Coordinates of C-alpha atoms and ligand atoms in Angstrom, one line a residue:
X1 CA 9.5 22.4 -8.6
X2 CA 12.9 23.2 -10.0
X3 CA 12.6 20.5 -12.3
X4 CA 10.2 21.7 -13.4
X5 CA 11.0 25.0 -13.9
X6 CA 13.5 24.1 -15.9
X7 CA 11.2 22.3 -18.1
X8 CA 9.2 25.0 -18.9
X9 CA 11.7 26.8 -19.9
X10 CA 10.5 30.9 -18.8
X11 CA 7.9 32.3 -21.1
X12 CA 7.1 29.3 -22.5
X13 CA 3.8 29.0 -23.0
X14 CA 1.5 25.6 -24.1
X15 CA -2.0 24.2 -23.9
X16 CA -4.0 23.5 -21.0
X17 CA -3.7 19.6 -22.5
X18 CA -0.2 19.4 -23.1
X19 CA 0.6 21.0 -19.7
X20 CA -1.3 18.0 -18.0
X21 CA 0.3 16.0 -20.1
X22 CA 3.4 16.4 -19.0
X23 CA 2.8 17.1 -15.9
X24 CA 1.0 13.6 -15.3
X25 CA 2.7 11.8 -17.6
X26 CA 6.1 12.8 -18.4
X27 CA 8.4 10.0 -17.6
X28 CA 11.1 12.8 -15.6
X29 CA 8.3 14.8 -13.8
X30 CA 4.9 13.3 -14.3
X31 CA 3.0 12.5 -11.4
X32 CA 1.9 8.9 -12.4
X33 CA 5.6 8.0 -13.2
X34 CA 6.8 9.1 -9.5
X35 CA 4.0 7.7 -7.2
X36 CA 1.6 5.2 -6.2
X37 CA -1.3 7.4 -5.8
X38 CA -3.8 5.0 -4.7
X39 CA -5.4 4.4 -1.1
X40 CA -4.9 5.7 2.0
X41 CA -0.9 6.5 1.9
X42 CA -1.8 7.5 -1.6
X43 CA -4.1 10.6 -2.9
X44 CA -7.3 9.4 -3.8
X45 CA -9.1 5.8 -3.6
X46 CA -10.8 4.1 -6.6
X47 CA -13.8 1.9 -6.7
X48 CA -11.6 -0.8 -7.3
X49 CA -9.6 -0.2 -4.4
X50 CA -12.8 0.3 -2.3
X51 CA -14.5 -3.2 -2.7
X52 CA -13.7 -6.1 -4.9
X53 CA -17.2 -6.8 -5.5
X54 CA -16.7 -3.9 -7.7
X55 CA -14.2 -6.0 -10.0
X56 CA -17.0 -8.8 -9.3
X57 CA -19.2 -6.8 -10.8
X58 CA -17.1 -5.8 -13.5
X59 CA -17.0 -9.8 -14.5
X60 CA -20.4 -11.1 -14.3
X61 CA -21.0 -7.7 -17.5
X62 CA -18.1 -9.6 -19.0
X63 CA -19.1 -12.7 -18.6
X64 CA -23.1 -12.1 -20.0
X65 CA -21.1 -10.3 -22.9
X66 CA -19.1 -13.4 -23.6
X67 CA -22.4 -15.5 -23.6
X68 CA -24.1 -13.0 -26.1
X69 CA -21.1 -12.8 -28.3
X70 CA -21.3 -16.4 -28.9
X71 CA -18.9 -18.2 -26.6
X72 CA -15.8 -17.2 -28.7
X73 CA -13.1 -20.0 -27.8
X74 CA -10.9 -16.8 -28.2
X75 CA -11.5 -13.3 -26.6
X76 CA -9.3 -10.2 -25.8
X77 CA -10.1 -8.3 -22.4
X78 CA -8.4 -5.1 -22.3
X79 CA -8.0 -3.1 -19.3
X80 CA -7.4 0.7 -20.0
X81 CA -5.4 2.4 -17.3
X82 CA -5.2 -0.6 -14.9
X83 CA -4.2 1.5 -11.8
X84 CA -2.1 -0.6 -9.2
X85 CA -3.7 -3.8 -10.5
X86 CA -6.6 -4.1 -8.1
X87 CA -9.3 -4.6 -10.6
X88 CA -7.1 -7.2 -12.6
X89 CA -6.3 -9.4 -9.7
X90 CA -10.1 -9.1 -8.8
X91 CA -10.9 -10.1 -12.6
X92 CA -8.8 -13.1 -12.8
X93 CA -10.1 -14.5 -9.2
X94 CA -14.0 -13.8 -10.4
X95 CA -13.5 -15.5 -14.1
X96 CA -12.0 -18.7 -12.5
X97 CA -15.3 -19.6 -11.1
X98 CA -16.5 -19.8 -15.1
X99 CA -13.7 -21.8 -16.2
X100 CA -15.2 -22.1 -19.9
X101 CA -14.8 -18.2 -20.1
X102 CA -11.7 -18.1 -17.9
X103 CA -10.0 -20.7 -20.8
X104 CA -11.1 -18.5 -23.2
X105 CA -9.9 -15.2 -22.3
X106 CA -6.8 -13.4 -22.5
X107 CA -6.2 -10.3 -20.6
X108 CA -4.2 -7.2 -22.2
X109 CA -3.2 -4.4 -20.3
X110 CA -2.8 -1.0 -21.3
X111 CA -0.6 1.3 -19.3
X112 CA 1.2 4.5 -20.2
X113 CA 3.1 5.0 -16.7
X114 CA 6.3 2.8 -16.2
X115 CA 5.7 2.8 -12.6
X116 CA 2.2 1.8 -12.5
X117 CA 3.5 -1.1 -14.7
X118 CA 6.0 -2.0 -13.0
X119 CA 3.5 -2.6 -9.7
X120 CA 1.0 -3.9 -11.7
X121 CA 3.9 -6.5 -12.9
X122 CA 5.1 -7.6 -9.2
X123 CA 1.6 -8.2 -8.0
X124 CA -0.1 -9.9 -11.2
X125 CA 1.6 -12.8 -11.9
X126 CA -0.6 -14.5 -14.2
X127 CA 0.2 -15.9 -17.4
X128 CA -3.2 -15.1 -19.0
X129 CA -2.1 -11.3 -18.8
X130 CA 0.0 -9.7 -21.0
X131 CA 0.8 -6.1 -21.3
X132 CA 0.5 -4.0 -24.7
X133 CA 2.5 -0.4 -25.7
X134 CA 0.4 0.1 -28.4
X135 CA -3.4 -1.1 -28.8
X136 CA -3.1 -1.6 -32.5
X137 CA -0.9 -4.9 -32.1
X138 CA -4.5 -6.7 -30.7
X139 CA -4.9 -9.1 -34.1
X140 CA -8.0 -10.9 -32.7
X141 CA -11.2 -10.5 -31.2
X142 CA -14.0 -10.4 -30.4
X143 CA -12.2 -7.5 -28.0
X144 CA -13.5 -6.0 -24.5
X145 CA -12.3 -3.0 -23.2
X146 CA -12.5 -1.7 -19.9
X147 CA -11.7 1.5 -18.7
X148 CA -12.6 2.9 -14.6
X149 CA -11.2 6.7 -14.5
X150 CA -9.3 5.9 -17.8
X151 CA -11.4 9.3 -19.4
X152 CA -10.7 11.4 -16.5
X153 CA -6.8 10.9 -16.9
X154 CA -6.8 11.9 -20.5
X155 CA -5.3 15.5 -20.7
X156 CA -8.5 18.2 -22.0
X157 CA -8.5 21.5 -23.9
X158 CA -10.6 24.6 -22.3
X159 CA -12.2 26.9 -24.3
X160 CA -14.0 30.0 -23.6
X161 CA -16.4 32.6 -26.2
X162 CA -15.0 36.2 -25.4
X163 CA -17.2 39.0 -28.0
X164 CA -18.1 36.0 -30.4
X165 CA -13.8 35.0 -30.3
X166 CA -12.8 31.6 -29.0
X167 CA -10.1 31.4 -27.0
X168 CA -7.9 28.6 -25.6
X169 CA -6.3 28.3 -21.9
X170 CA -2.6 28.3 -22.1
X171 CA -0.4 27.5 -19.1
X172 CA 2.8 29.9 -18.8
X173 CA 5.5 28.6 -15.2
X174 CA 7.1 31.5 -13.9
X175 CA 9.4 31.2 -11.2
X176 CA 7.4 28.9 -9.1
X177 CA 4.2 30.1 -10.1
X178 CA 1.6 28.5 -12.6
X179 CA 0.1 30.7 -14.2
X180 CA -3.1 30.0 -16.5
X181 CA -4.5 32.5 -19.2
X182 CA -6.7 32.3 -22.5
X183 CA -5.5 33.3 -25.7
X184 CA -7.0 33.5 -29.4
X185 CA -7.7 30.3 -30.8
X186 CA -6.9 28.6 -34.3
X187 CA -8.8 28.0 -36.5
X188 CA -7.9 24.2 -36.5
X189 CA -9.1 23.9 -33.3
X190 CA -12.2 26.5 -33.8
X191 CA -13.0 23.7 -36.9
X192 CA -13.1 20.5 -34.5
X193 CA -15.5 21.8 -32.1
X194 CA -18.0 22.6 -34.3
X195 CA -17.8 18.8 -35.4
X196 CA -19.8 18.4 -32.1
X197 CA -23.7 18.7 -32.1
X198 CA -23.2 18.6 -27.9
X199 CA -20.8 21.3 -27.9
X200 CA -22.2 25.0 -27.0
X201 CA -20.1 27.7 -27.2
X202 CA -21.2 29.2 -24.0
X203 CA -19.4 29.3 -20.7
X204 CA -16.1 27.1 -20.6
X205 CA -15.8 24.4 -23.2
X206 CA -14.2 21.1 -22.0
X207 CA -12.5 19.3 -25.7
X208 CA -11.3 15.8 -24.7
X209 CA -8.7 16.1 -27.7
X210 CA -6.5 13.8 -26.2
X211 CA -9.2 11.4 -25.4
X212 CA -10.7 10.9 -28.7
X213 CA -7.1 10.1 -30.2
X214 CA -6.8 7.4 -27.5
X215 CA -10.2 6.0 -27.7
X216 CA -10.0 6.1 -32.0
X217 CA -7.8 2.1 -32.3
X218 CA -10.6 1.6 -29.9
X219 CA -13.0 2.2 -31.9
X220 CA -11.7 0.5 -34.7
X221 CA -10.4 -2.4 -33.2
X222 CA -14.4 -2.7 -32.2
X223 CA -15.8 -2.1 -35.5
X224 CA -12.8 -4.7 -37.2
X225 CA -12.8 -7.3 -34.5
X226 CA -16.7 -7.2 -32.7
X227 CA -16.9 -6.8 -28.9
X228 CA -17.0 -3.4 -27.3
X229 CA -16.4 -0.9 -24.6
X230 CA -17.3 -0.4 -21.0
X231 CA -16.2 3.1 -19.7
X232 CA -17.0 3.7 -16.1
X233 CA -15.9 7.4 -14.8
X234 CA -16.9 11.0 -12.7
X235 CA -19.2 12.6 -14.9
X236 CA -22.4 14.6 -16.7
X237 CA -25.0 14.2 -18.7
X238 CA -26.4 17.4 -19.0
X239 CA -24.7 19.8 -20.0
X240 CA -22.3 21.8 -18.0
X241 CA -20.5 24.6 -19.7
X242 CA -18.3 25.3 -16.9
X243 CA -14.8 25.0 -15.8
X244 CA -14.3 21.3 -13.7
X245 CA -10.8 20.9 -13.5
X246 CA -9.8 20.0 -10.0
X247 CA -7.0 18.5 -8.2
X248 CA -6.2 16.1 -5.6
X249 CA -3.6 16.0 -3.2
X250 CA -3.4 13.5 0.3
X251 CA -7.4 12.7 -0.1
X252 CA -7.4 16.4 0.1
X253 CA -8.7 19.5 -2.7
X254 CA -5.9 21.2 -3.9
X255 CA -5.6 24.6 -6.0
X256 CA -4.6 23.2 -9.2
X257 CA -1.3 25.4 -9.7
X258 CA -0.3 23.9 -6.2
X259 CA 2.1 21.1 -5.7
X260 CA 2.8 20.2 -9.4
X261 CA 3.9 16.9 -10.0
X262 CA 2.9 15.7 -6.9
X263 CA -0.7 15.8 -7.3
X264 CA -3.5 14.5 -9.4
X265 CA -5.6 16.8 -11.7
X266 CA -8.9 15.3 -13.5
X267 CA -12.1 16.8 -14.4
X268 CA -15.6 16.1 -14.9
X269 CA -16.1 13.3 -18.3
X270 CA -18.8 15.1 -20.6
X271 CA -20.7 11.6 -21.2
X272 CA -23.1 13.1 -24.3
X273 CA -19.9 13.9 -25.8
X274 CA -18.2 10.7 -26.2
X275 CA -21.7 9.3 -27.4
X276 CA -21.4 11.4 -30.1
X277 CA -18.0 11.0 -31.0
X278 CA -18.6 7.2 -30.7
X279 CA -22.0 7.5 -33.1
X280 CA -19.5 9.0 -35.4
X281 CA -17.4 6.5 -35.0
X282 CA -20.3 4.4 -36.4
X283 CA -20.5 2.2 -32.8
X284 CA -23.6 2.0 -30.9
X285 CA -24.0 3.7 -27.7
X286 CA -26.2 2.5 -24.9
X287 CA -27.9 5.0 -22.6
X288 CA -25.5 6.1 -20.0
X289 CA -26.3 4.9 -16.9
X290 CA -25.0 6.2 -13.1
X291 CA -22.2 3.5 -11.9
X292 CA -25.5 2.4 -9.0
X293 CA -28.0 1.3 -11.3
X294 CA -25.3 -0.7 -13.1
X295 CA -23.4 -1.9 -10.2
X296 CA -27.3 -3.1 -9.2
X297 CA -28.4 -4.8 -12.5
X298 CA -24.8 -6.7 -12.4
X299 CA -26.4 -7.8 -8.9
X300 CA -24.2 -6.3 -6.2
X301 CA -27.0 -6.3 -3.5
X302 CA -27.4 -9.8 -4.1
X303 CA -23.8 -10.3 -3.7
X304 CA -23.6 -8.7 -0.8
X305 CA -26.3 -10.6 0.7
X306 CA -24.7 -14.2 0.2
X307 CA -21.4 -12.3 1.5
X308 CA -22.9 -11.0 4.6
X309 CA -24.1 -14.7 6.1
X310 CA -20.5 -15.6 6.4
X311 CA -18.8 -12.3 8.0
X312 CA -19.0 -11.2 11.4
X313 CA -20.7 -8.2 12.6
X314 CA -17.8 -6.4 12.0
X315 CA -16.9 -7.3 8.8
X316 CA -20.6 -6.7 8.0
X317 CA -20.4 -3.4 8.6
X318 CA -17.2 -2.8 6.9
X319 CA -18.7 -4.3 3.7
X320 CA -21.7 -2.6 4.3
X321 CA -19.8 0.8 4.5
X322 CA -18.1 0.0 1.2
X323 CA -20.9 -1.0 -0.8
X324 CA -22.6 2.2 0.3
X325 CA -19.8 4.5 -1.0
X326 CA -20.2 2.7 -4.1
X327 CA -23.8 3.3 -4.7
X328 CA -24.8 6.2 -2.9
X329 CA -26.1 9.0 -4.8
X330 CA -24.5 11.4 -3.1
X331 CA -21.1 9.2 -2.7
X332 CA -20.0 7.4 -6.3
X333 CA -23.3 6.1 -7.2
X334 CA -24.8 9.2 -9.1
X335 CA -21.5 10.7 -9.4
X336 CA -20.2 8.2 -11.6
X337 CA -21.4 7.3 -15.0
X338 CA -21.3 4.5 -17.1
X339 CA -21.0 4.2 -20.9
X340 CA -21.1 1.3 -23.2
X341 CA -20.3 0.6 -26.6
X342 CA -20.6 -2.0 -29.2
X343 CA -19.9 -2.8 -32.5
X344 CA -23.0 -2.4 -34.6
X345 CA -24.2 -6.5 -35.4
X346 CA -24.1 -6.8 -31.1
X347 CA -27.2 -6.0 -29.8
X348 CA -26.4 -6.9 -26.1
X349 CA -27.4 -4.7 -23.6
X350 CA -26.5 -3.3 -19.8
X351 CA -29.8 -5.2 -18.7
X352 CA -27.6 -8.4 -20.0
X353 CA -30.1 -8.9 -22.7
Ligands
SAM401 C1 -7.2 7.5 -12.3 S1 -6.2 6.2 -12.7 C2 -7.4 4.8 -12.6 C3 -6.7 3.5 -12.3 C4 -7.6 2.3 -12.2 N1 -8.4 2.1 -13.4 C5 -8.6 2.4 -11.0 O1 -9.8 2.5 -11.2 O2 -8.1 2.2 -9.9 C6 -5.8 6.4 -14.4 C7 -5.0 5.2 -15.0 O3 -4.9 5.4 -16.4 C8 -3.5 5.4 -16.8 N2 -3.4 6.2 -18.0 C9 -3.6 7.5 -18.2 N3 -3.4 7.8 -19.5 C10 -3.1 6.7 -20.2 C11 -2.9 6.4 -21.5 N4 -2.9 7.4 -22.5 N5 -2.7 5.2 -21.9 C12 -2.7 4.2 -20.9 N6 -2.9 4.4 -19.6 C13 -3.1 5.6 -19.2 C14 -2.8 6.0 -15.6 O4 -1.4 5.7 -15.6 C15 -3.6 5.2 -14.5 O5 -3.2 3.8 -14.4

């Protein structure tokens, strides 16, 4: 904590966003920077690091995009946010048993924490992958970008109506203690909201400011190059208008002003958001989807089936346990959404149409 009492300096005050920024990211005290947070010795597990016939999954969409796209001799897949690797590894293993697409493919991946790289580096050792600082150095496509809890790591605003006011959180550290307050808005900020058909100004307002920079070379890359976007994450539909900022520490809830640095904070992805923002963008949006009826139309009970005739009872059961988590409604499967977007001349679909 001392470190990072230094670095907010006292009475300093900033942004919810910029607080999570650096408190996540920054390469002294940022929590992505100092740890491995994934699986058991970790704080939280991904899908990813749950089953690999997630990342199997994950390449049969990619593969049926390829096909519809034409069979380009050349295509970028981008992973956004590649965690420790997992889903890479998983991606390169799948696509060699399509060798025409494996040939064709080069992987790009895009990682903000120089410790995360660094393990993604020791354990991926192919030469198709190559890892990018900046997204606007892609040159070619068609481009594919995947993202799994990319959205959900992207710093947010909070807003909140007070008397027909709007008002921003602020975060103010003061000897130890995290302190988090609202105070009168700008009007800059005031202007961007109302941009946003889905915004209400009721309740707490979740702005993804810092996602919709990250996501706009996306976009264009999309719109330049063709391809699209496949954005899997814990999320809503409907609207929500309340505060869903929580944090994770050892696999367990944690207050969000406790253990700074050394635990993760996310919130809940507003899913009708991004679709507008991306329809503004001028990119077609599918119908979001829950991360179970896509993991099913990319045939993971099938899968599982072939799988299960050459495991033991025990392994069965292990796989079985897995796959559950993934789809379950009240596990991952409704809890997770699924987004995907596509330049406007593509008209594939998530029923691999
Ligand atoms: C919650 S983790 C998900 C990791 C992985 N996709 C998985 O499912 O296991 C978020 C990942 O996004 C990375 N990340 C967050 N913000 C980023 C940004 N602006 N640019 C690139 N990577 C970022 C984090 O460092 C981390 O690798």
């Amino acid at each position: 904590m001392n470190k990072i009492n230094k670095y907010f300096r006292e009475n300093k005050i900033i942004p919810l966003d910029s607080f999570l920024d650096k408190i996540l990211y920054d390469k002294d005290i940022g929590y992505y920077q100092n740890k491995n947070p994934f699986g058991k010795k970790g704080d939280f597990v991904t899908a990813p690091n749950i089953s690999n016939l997630f990342g199997e999954m994950i390449t049969i969409w990619f593969v049926s995009f390829w096909k519809k796209l034409n069979k380009p001799k050349k295509i970028n897949f981008i992973e956004m946010g590649p965690g420790n690797g997992d889903l890479c590894l998983t991606f390169l293993k799948t696509l060699k048993n399509f060798p025409e697409v494996y040939n064709s493919t080069n992987i790009i991946l895009y990682e903000k924490s120089k410790n995360l790289k660094k393990i993604q580096k020791n354990r991926i050792l192919s030469k198709k992958v190559s890892w990018f600082q900046k997204l606007s150095k892609i040159k070619n496509g068609p481009v594919v970008f995947f993202g799994n809890e990319f959205l959900d790591a992207l710093p947010i605003k909070q807003f909140k109506k007070i008397n027909g006011t709007i008002f921003e959180k602020y975060v103010k550290i003061r000897k130890k203690n995290v302190n988090f307050f609202f105070k009168k808005s700008f009007k800059k900020e005031i202007r961007k909201l109302k941009n946003y058909r889905t915004i209400k100004n009721e309740g707490i307002i979740e702005y993804p400011e810092y996602g919709f920079k990250e996501l706009e070379v996306v976009c264009n890359k999309i719109k330049k190059l063709n391809g699209g976007a496949l954005f899997i994450d814990y999320g809503y539909i409907n609207e929500h208008n309340i505060d869903t900022l929580q944090s994770v520490f050892k696999h367990k809830y944690n207050d969000i002003g406790k253990n700074i640095g050394k635990a993760d904070i996310t919130y809940l992805v507003n899913f009708n958001l991004y679709k507008e923002y991306f329809n503004m963008k001028n990119l077609k949006v599918d119908k979001i989807i829950s991360q179970s009826e896509f993991l099913q139309k990319m045939g993971i009970r099938e899968r599982f089936k072939i799988l299960s005739n050459k495991l033991n009872d025990k392994e069965k059961s292990n796989l079985y346990t897995r796959i559950k988590r993934l789809l379950h409604p009240q596990m991952m499967g409704q809890k997770f959404k699924v987004i995907f977007i596509k330049n406007k001349k593509c008209n594939f679909n998530l029923e691999l149409k």
